[in-house]
mmCIF file with all atom_site columns, C-alpha atoms in Angstrom:
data_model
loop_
_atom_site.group_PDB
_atom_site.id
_atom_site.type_symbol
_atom_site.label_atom_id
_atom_site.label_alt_id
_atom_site.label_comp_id
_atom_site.label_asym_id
_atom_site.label_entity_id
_atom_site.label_seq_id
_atom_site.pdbx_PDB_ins_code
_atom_site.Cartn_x
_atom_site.Cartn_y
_atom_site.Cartn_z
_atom_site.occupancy
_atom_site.B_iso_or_equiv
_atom_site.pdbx_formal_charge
_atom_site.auth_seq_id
_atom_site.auth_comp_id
_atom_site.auth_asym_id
_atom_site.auth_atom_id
_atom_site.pdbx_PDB_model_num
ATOM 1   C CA . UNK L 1 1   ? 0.000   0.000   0.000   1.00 0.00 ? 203 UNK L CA 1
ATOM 2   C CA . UNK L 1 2   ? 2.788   2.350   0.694   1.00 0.00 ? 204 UNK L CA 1
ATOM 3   C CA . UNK L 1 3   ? 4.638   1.540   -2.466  1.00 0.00 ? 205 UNK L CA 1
ATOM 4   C CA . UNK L 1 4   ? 1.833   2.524   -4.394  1.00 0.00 ? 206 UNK L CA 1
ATOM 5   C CA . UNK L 1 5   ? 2.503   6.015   -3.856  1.00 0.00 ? 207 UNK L CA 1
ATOM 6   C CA . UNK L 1 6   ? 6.297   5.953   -3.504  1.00 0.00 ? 208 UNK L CA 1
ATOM 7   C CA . UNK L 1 7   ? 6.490   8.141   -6.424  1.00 0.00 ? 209 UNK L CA 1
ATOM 8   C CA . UNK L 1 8   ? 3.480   10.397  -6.115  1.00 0.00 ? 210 UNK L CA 1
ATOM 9   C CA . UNK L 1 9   ? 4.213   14.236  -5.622  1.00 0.00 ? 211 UNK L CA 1
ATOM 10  C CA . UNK L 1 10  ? 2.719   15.923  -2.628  1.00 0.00 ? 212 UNK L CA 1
ATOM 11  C CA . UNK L 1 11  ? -0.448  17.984  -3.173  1.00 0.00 ? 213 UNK L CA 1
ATOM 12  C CA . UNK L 1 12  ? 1.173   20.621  -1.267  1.00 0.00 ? 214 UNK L CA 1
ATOM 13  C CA . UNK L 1 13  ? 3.645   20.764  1.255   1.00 0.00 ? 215 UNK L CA 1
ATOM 14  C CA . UNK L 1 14  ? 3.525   19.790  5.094   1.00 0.00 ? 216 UNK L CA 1
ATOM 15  C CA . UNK L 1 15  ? 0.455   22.100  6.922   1.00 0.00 ? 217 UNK L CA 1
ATOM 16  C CA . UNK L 1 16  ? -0.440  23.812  4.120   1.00 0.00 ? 218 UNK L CA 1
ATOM 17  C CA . UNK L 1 17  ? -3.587  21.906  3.117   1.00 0.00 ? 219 UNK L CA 1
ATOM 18  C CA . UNK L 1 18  ? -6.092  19.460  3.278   1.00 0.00 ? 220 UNK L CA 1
ATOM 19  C CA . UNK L 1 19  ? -7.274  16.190  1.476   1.00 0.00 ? 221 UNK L CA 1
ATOM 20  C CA . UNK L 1 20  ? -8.151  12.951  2.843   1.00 0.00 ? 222 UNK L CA 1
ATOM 21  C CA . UNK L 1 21  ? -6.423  9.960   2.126   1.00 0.00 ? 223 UNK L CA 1
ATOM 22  C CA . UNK L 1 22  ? -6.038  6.555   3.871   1.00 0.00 ? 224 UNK L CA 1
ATOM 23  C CA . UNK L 1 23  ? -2.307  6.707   3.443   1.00 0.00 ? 225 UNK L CA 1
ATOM 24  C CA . UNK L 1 24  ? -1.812  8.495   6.951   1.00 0.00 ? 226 UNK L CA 1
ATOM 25  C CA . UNK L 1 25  ? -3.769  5.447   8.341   1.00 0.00 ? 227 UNK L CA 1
ATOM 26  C CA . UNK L 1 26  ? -1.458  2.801   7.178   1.00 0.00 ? 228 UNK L CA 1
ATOM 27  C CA . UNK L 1 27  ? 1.674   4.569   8.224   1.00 0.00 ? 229 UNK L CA 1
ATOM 28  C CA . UNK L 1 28  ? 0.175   4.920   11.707  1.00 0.00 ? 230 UNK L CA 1
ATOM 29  C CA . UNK L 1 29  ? -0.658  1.573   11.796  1.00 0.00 ? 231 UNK L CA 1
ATOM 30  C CA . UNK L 1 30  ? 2.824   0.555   10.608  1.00 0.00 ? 232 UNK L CA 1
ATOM 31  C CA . UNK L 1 31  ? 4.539   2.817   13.193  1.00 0.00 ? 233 UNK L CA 1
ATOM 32  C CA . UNK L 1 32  ? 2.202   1.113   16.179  1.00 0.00 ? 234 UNK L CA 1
ATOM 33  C CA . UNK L 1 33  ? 3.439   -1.731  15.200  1.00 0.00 ? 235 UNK L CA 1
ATOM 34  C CA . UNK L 1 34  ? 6.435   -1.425  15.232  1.00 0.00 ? 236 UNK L CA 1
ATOM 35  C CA . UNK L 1 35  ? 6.990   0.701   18.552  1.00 0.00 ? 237 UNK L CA 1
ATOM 36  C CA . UNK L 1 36  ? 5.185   -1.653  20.465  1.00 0.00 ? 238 UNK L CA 1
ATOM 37  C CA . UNK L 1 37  ? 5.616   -4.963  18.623  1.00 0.00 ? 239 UNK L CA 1
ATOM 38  C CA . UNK L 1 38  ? 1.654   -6.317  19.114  1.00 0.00 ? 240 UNK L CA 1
ATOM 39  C CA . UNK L 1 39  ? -0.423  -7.103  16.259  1.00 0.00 ? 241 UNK L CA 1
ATOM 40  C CA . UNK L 1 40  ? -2.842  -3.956  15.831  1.00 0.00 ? 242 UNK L CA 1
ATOM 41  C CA . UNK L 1 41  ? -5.909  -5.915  15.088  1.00 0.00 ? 243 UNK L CA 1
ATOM 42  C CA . UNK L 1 42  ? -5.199  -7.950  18.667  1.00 0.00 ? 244 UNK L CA 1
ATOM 43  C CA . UNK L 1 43  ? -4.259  -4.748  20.629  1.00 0.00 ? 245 UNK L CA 1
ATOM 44  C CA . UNK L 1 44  ? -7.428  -2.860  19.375  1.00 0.00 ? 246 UNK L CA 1
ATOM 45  C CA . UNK L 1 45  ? -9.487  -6.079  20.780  1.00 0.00 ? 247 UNK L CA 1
ATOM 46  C CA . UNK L 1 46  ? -7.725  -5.812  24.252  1.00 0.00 ? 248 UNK L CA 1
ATOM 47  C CA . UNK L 1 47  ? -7.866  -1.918  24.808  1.00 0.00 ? 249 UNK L CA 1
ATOM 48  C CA . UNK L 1 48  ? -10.725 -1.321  23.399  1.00 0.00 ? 250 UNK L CA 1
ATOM 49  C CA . UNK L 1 49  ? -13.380 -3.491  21.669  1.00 0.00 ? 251 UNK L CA 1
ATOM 50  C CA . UNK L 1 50  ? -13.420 -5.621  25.270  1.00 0.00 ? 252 UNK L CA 1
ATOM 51  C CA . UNK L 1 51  ? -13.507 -2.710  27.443  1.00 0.00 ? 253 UNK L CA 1
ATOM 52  C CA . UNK L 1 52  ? -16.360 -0.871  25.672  1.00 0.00 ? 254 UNK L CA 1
ATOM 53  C CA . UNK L 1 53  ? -18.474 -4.244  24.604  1.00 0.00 ? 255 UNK L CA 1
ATOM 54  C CA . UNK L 1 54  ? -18.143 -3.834  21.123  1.00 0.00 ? 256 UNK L CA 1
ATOM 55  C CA . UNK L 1 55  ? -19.105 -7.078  20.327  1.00 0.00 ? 257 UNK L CA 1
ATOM 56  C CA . UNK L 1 56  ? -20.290 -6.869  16.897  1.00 0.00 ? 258 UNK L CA 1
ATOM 57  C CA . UNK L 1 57  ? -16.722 -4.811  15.744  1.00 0.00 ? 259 UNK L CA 1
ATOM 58  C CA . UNK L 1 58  ? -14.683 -7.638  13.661  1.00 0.00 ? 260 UNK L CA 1
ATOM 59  C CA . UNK L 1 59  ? -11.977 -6.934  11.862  1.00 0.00 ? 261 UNK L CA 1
ATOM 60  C CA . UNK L 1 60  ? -11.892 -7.336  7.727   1.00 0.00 ? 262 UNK L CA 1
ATOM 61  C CA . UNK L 1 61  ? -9.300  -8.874  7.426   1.00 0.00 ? 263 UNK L CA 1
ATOM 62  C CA . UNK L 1 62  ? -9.984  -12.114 5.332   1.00 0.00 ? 264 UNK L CA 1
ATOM 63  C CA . UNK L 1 63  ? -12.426 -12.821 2.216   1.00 0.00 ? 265 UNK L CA 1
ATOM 64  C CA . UNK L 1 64  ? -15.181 -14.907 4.614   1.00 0.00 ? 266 UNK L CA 1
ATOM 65  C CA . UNK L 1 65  ? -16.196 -12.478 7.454   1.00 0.00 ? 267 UNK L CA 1
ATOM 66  C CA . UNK L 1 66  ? -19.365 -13.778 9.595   1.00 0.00 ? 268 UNK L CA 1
ATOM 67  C CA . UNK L 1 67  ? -22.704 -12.513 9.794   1.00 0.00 ? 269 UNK L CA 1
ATOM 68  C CA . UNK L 1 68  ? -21.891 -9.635  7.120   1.00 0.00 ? 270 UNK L CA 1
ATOM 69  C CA . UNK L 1 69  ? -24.536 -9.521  4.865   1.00 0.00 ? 271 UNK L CA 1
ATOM 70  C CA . UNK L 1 70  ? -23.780 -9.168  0.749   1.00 0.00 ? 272 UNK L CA 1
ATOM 71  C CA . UNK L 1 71  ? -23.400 -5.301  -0.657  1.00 0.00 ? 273 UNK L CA 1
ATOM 72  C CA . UNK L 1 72  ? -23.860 -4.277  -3.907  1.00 0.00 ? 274 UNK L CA 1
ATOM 73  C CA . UNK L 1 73  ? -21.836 -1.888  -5.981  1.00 0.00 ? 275 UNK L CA 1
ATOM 74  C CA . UNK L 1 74  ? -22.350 0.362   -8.090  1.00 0.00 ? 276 UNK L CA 1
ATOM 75  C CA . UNK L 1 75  ? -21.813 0.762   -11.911 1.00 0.00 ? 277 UNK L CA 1
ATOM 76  C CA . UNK L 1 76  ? -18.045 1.912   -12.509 1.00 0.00 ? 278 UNK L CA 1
ATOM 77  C CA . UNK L 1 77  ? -16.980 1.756   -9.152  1.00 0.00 ? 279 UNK L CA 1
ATOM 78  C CA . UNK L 1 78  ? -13.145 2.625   -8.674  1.00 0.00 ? 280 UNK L CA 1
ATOM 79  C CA . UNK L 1 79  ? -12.696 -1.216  -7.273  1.00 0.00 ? 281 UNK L CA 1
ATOM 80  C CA . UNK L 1 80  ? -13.575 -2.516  -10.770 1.00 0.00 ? 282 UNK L CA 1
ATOM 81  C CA . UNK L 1 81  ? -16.250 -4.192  -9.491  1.00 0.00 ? 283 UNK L CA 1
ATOM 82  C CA . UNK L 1 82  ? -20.118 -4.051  -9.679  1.00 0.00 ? 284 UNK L CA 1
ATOM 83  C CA . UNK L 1 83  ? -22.958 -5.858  -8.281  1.00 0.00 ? 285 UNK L CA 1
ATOM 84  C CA . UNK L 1 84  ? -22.585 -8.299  -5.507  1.00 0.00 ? 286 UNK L CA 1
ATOM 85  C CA . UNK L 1 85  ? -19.605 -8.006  -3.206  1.00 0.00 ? 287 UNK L CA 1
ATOM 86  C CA . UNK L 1 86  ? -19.735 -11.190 -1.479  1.00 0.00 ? 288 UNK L CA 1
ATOM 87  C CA . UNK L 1 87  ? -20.640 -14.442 -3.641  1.00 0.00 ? 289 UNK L CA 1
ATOM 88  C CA . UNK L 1 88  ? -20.393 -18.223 -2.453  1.00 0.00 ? 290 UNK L CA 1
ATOM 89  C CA . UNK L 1 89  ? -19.977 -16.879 1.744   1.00 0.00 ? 291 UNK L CA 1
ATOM 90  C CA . UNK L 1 90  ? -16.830 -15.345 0.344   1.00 0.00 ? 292 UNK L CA 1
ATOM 91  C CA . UNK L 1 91  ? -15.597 -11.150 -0.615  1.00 0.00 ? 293 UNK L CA 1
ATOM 92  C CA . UNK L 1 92  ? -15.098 -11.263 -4.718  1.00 0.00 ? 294 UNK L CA 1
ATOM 93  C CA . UNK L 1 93  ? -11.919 -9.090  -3.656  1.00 0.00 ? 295 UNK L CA 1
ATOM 94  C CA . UNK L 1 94  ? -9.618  -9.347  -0.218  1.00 0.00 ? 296 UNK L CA 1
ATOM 95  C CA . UNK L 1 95  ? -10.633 -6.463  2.263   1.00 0.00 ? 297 UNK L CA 1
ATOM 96  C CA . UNK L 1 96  ? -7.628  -6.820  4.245   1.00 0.00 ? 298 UNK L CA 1
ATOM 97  C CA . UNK L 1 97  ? -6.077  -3.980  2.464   1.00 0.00 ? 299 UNK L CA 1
ATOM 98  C CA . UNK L 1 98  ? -8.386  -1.623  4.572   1.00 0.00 ? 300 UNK L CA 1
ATOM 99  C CA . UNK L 1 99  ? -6.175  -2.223  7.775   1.00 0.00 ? 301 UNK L CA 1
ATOM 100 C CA . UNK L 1 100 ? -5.821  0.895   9.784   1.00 0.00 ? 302 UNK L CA 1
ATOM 101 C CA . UNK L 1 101 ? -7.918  2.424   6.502   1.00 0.00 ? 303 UNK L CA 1
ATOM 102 C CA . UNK L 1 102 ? -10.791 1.246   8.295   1.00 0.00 ? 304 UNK L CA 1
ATOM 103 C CA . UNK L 1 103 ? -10.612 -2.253  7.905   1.00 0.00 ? 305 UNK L CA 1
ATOM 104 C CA . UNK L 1 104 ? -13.711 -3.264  10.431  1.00 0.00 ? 306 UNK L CA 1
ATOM 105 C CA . UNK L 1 105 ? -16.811 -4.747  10.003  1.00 0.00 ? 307 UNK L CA 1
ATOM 106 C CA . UNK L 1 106 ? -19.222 -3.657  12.531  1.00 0.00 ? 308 UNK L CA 1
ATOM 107 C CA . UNK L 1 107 ? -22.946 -2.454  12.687  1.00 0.00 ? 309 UNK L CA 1
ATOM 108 C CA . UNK L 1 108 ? -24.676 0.629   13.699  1.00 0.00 ? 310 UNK L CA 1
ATOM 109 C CA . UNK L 1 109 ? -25.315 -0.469  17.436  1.00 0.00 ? 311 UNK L CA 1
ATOM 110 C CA . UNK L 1 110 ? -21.585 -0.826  17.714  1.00 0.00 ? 312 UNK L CA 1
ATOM 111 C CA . UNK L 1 111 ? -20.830 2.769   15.999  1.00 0.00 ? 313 UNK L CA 1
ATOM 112 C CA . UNK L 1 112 ? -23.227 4.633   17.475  1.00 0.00 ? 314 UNK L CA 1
ATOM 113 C CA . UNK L 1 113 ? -21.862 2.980   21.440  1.00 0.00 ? 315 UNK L CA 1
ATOM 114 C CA . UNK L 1 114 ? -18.126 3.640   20.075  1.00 0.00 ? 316 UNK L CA 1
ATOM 115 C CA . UNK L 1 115 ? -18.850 7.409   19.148  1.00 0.00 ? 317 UNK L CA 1
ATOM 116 C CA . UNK L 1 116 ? -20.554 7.982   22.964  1.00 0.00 ? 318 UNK L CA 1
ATOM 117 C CA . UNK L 1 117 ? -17.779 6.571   24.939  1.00 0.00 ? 319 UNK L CA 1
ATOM 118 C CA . UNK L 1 118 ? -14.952 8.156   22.657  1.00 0.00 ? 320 UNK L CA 1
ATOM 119 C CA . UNK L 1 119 ? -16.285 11.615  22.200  1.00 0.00 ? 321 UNK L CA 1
ATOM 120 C CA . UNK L 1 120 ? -17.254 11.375  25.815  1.00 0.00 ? 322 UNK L CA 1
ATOM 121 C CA . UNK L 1 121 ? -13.994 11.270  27.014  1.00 0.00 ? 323 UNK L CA 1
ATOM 122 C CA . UNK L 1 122 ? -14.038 7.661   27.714  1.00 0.00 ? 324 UNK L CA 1
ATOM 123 C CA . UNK L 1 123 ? -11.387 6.638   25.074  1.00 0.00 ? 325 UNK L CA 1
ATOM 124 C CA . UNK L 1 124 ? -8.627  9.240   25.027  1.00 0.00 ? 326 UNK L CA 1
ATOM 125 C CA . UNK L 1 125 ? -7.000  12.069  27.505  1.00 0.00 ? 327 UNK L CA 1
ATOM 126 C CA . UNK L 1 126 ? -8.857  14.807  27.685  1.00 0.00 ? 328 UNK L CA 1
ATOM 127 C CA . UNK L 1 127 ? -5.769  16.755  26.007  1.00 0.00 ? 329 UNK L CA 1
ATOM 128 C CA . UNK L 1 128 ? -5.703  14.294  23.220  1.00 0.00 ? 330 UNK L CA 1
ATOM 129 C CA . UNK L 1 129 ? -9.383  14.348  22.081  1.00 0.00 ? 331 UNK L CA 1
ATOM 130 C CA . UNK L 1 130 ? -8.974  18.349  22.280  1.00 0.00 ? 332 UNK L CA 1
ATOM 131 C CA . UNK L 1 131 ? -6.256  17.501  19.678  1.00 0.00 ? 333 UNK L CA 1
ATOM 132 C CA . UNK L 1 132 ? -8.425  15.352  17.788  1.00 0.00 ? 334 UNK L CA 1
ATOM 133 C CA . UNK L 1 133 ? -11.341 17.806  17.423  1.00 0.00 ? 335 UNK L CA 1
ATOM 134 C CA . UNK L 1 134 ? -9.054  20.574  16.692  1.00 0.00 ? 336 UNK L CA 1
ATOM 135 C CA . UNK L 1 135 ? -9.695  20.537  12.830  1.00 0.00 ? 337 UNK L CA 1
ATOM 136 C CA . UNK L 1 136 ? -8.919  22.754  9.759   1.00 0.00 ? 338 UNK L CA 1
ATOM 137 C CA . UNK L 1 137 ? -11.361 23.822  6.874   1.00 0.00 ? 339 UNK L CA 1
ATOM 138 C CA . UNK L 1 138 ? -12.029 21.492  4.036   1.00 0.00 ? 340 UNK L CA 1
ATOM 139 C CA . UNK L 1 139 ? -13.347 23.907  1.479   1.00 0.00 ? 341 UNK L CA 1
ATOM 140 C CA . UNK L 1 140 ? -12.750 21.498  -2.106  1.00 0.00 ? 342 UNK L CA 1
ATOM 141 C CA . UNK L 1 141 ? -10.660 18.788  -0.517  1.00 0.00 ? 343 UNK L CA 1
ATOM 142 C CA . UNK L 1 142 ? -11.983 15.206  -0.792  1.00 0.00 ? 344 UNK L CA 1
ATOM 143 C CA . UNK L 1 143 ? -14.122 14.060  2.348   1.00 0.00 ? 345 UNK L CA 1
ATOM 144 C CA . UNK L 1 144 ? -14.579 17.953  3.123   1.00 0.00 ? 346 UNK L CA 1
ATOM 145 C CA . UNK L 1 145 ? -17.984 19.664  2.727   1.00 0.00 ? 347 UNK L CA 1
ATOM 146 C CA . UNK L 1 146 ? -19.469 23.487  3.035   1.00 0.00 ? 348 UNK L CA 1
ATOM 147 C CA . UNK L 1 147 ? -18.403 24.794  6.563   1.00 0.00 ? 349 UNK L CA 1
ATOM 148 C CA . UNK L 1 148 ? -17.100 21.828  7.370   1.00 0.00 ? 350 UNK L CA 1
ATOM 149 C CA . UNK L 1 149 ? -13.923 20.964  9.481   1.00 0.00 ? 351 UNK L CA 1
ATOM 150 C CA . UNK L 1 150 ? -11.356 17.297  9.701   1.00 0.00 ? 352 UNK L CA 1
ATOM 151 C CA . UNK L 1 151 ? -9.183  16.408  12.918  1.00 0.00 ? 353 UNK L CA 1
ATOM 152 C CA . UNK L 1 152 ? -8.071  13.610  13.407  1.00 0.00 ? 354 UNK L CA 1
ATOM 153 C CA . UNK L 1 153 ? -10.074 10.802  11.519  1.00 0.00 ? 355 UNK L CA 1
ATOM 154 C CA . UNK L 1 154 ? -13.293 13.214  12.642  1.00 0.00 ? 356 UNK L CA 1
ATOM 155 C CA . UNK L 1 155 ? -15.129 15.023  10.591  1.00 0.00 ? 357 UNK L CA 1
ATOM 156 C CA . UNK L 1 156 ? -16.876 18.000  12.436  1.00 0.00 ? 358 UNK L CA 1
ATOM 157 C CA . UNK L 1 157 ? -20.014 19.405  10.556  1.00 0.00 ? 359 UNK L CA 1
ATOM 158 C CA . UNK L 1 158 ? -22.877 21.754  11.166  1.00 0.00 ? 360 UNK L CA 1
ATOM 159 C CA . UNK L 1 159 ? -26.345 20.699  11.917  1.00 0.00 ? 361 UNK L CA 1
ATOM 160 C CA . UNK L 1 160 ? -29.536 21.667  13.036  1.00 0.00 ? 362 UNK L CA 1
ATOM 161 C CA . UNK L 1 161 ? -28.504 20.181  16.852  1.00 0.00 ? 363 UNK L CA 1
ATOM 162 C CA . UNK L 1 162 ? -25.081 22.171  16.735  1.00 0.00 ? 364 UNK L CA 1
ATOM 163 C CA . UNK L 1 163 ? -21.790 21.120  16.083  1.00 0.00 ? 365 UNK L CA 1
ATOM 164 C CA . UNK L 1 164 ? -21.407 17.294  15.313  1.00 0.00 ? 366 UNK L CA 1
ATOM 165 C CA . UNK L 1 165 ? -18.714 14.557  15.831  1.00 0.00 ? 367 UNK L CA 1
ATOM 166 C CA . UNK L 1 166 ? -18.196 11.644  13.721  1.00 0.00 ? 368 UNK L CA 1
ATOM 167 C CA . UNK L 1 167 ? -17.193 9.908   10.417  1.00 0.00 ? 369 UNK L CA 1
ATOM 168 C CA . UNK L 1 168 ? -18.485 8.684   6.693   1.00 0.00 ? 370 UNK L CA 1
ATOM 169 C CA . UNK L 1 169 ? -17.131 5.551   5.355   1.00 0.00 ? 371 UNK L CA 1
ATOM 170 C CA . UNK L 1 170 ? -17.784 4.048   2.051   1.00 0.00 ? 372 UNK L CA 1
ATOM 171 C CA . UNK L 1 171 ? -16.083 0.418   1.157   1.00 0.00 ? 373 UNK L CA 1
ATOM 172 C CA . UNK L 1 172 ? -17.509 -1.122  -2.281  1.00 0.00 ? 374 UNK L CA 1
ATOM 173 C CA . UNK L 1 173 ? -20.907 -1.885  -1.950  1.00 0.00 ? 375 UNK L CA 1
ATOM 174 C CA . UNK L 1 174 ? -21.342 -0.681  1.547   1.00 0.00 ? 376 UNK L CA 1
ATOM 175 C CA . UNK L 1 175 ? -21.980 2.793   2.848   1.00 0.00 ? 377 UNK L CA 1
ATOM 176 C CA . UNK L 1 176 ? -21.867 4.122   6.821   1.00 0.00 ? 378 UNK L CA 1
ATOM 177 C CA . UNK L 1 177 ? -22.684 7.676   8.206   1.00 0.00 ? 379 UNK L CA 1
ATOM 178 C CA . UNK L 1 178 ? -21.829 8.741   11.724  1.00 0.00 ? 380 UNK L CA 1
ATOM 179 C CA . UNK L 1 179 ? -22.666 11.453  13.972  1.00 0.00 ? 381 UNK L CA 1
ATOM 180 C CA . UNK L 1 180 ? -22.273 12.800  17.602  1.00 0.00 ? 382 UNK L CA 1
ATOM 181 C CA . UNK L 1 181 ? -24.102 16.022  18.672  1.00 0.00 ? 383 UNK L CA 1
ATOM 182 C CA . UNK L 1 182 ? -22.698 16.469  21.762  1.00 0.00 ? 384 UNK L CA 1
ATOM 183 C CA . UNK L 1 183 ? -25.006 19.559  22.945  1.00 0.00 ? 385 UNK L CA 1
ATOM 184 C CA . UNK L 1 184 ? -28.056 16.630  23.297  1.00 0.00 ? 386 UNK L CA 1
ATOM 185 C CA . UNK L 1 185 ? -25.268 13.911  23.814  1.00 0.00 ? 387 UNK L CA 1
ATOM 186 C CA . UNK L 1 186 ? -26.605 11.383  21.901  1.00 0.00 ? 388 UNK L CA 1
ATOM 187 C CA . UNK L 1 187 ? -25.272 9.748   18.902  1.00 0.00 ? 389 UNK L CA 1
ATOM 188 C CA . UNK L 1 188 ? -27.014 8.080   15.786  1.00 0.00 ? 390 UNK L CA 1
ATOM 189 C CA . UNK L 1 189 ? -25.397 5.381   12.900  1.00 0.00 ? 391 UNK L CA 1
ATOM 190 C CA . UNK L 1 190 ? -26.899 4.339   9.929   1.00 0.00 ? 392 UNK L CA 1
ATOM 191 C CA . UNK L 1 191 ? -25.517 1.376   7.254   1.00 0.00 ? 393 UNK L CA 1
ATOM 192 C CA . UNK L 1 192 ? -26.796 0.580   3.914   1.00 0.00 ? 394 UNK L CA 1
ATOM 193 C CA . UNK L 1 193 ? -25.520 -2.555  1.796   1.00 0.00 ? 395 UNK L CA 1
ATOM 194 C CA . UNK L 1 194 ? -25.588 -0.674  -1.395  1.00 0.00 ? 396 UNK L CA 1
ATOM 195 C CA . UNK L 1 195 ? -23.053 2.657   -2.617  1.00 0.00 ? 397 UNK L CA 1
ATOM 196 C CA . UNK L 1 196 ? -25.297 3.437   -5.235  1.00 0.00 ? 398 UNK L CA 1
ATOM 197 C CA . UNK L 1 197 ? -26.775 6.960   -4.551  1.00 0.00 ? 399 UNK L CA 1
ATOM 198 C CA . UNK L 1 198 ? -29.464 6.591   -6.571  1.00 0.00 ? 400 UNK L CA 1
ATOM 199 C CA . UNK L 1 199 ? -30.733 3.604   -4.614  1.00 0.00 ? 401 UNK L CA 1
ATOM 200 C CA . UNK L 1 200 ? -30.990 5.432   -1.082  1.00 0.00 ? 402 UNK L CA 1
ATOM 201 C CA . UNK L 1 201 ? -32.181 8.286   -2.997  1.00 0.00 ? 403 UNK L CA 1
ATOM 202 C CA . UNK L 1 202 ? -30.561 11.175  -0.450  1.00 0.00 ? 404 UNK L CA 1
ATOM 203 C CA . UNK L 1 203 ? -27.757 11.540  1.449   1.00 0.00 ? 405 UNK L CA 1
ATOM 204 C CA . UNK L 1 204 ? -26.782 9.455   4.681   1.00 0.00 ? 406 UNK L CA 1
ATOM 205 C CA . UNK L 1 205 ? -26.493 12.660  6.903   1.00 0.00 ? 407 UNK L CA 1
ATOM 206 C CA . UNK L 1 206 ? -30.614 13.403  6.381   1.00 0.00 ? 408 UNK L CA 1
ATOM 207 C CA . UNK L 1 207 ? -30.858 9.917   7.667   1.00 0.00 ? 409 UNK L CA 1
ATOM 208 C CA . UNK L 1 208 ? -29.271 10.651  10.694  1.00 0.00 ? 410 UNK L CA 1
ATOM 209 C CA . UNK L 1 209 ? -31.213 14.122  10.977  1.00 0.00 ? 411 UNK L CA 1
ATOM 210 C CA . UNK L 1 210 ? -34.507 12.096  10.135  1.00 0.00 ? 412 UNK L CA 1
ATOM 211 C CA . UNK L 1 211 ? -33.573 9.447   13.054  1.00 0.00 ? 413 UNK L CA 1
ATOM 212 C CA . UNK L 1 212 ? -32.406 12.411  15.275  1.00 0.00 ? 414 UNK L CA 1
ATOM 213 C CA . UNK L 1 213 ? -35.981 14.413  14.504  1.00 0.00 ? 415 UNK L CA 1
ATOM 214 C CA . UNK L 1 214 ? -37.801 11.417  16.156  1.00 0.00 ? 416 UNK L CA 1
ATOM 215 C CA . UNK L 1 215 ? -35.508 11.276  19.296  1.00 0.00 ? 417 UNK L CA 1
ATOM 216 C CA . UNK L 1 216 ? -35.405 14.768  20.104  1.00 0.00 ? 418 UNK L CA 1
ATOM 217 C CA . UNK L 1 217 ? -38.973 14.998  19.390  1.00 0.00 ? 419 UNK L CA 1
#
């Protein structure tokens, strides 16, 4: 994964801008590795999965993963593939190259407990998740949006409840939406086993406001 952009240019140097990419992940998982010399996968069980309960949080990394239910891509997707992802129990592609990319299967139960004890200050030092929600604008970068800001794998958006917490994801034939709205401290997850737009005809985050609607009356 690394050598595949050994000899891409920077978009701009060091501080000086913003665009998502899973790149950062890998090299963080890579350097946890190595300081501590645990397998990453095992270490996120023991410190946190087990702690919290997460009991529906596996990690993708093999073609047969249990209970996950088939997704279906869409038309041209940049994995090549279209249609059903997961044919005869088994991924038509590996997922393991998600890794510290965001290479777990879990379900919106599990995402929505994860985003209350973490952005509850459950998770990290108080100084560190000040860190992490310190963010910069995204104006035109990939995974930015209108007035919105990116920390540290958190996207921090405007809605209708205040400032929110949380995440996107999008994996071929899958797509996940999370938010946090920490003034009403509740938070609210929503999966679909498709990434065709089209097909969940608007986008995730009016789910989530839809869902939210309901619980804050």
């Amino acid at each position: 994964l690394i050598a595949y952009i050994f000899d891409a240019k920077p978009l701009f140097p060091a501080s000086k801008g913003y665009s998502y990419a899973d790149t950062n992940y890998i090299l963080v998982g890579m350097i946890f590795e190595r300081v501590t010399k645990k397998n990453l996968y095992a270490e996120v069980n023991r410190r946190l999965l087990k702690p919290l309960k997460l009991e529906r949080t596996i990690p993708s990394d093999r073609r047969v993963l249990p209970e996950v239910i088939p997704g279906y891509s869409m038309p041209n997707s940049p994995f090549g593939y279209e249609g059903r992802m997961i044919r005869d129990g088994k991924f038509v592609f590996n997922p393991q190259m998600e890794w510290t990319g965001g290479g777990f299967a879990s379900t919106p139960e599990d995402l929505a407990k994860w985003a209350k004890a973490l952005y509850e200050g459950k998770v990290l030092k108080p100084e560190t998740l000040a860190q992490m929600l310190n963010g910069v604008d995204t104006p035109g970068g990939r995974g930015g949006g209108n007035n919105s800001k990116y920390g540290l794998a958190c996207q921090i958006r405007p809605s209708e409840w205040g400032t929110s917490y949380g995440h996107g994801g999008w994996f071929p034939g899958y797509l996940s939406e999370l938010e946090y709205f920490p003034e009403k401290r509740i938070a609210i997850a929503v999966q679909f086993n498709t990434d065709t737009g089209r097909q969940i005809k608007r986008g995730l985050r009016a789910y989530i406001a839809e869902v939210a609607k309901i619980i804050l009356g």
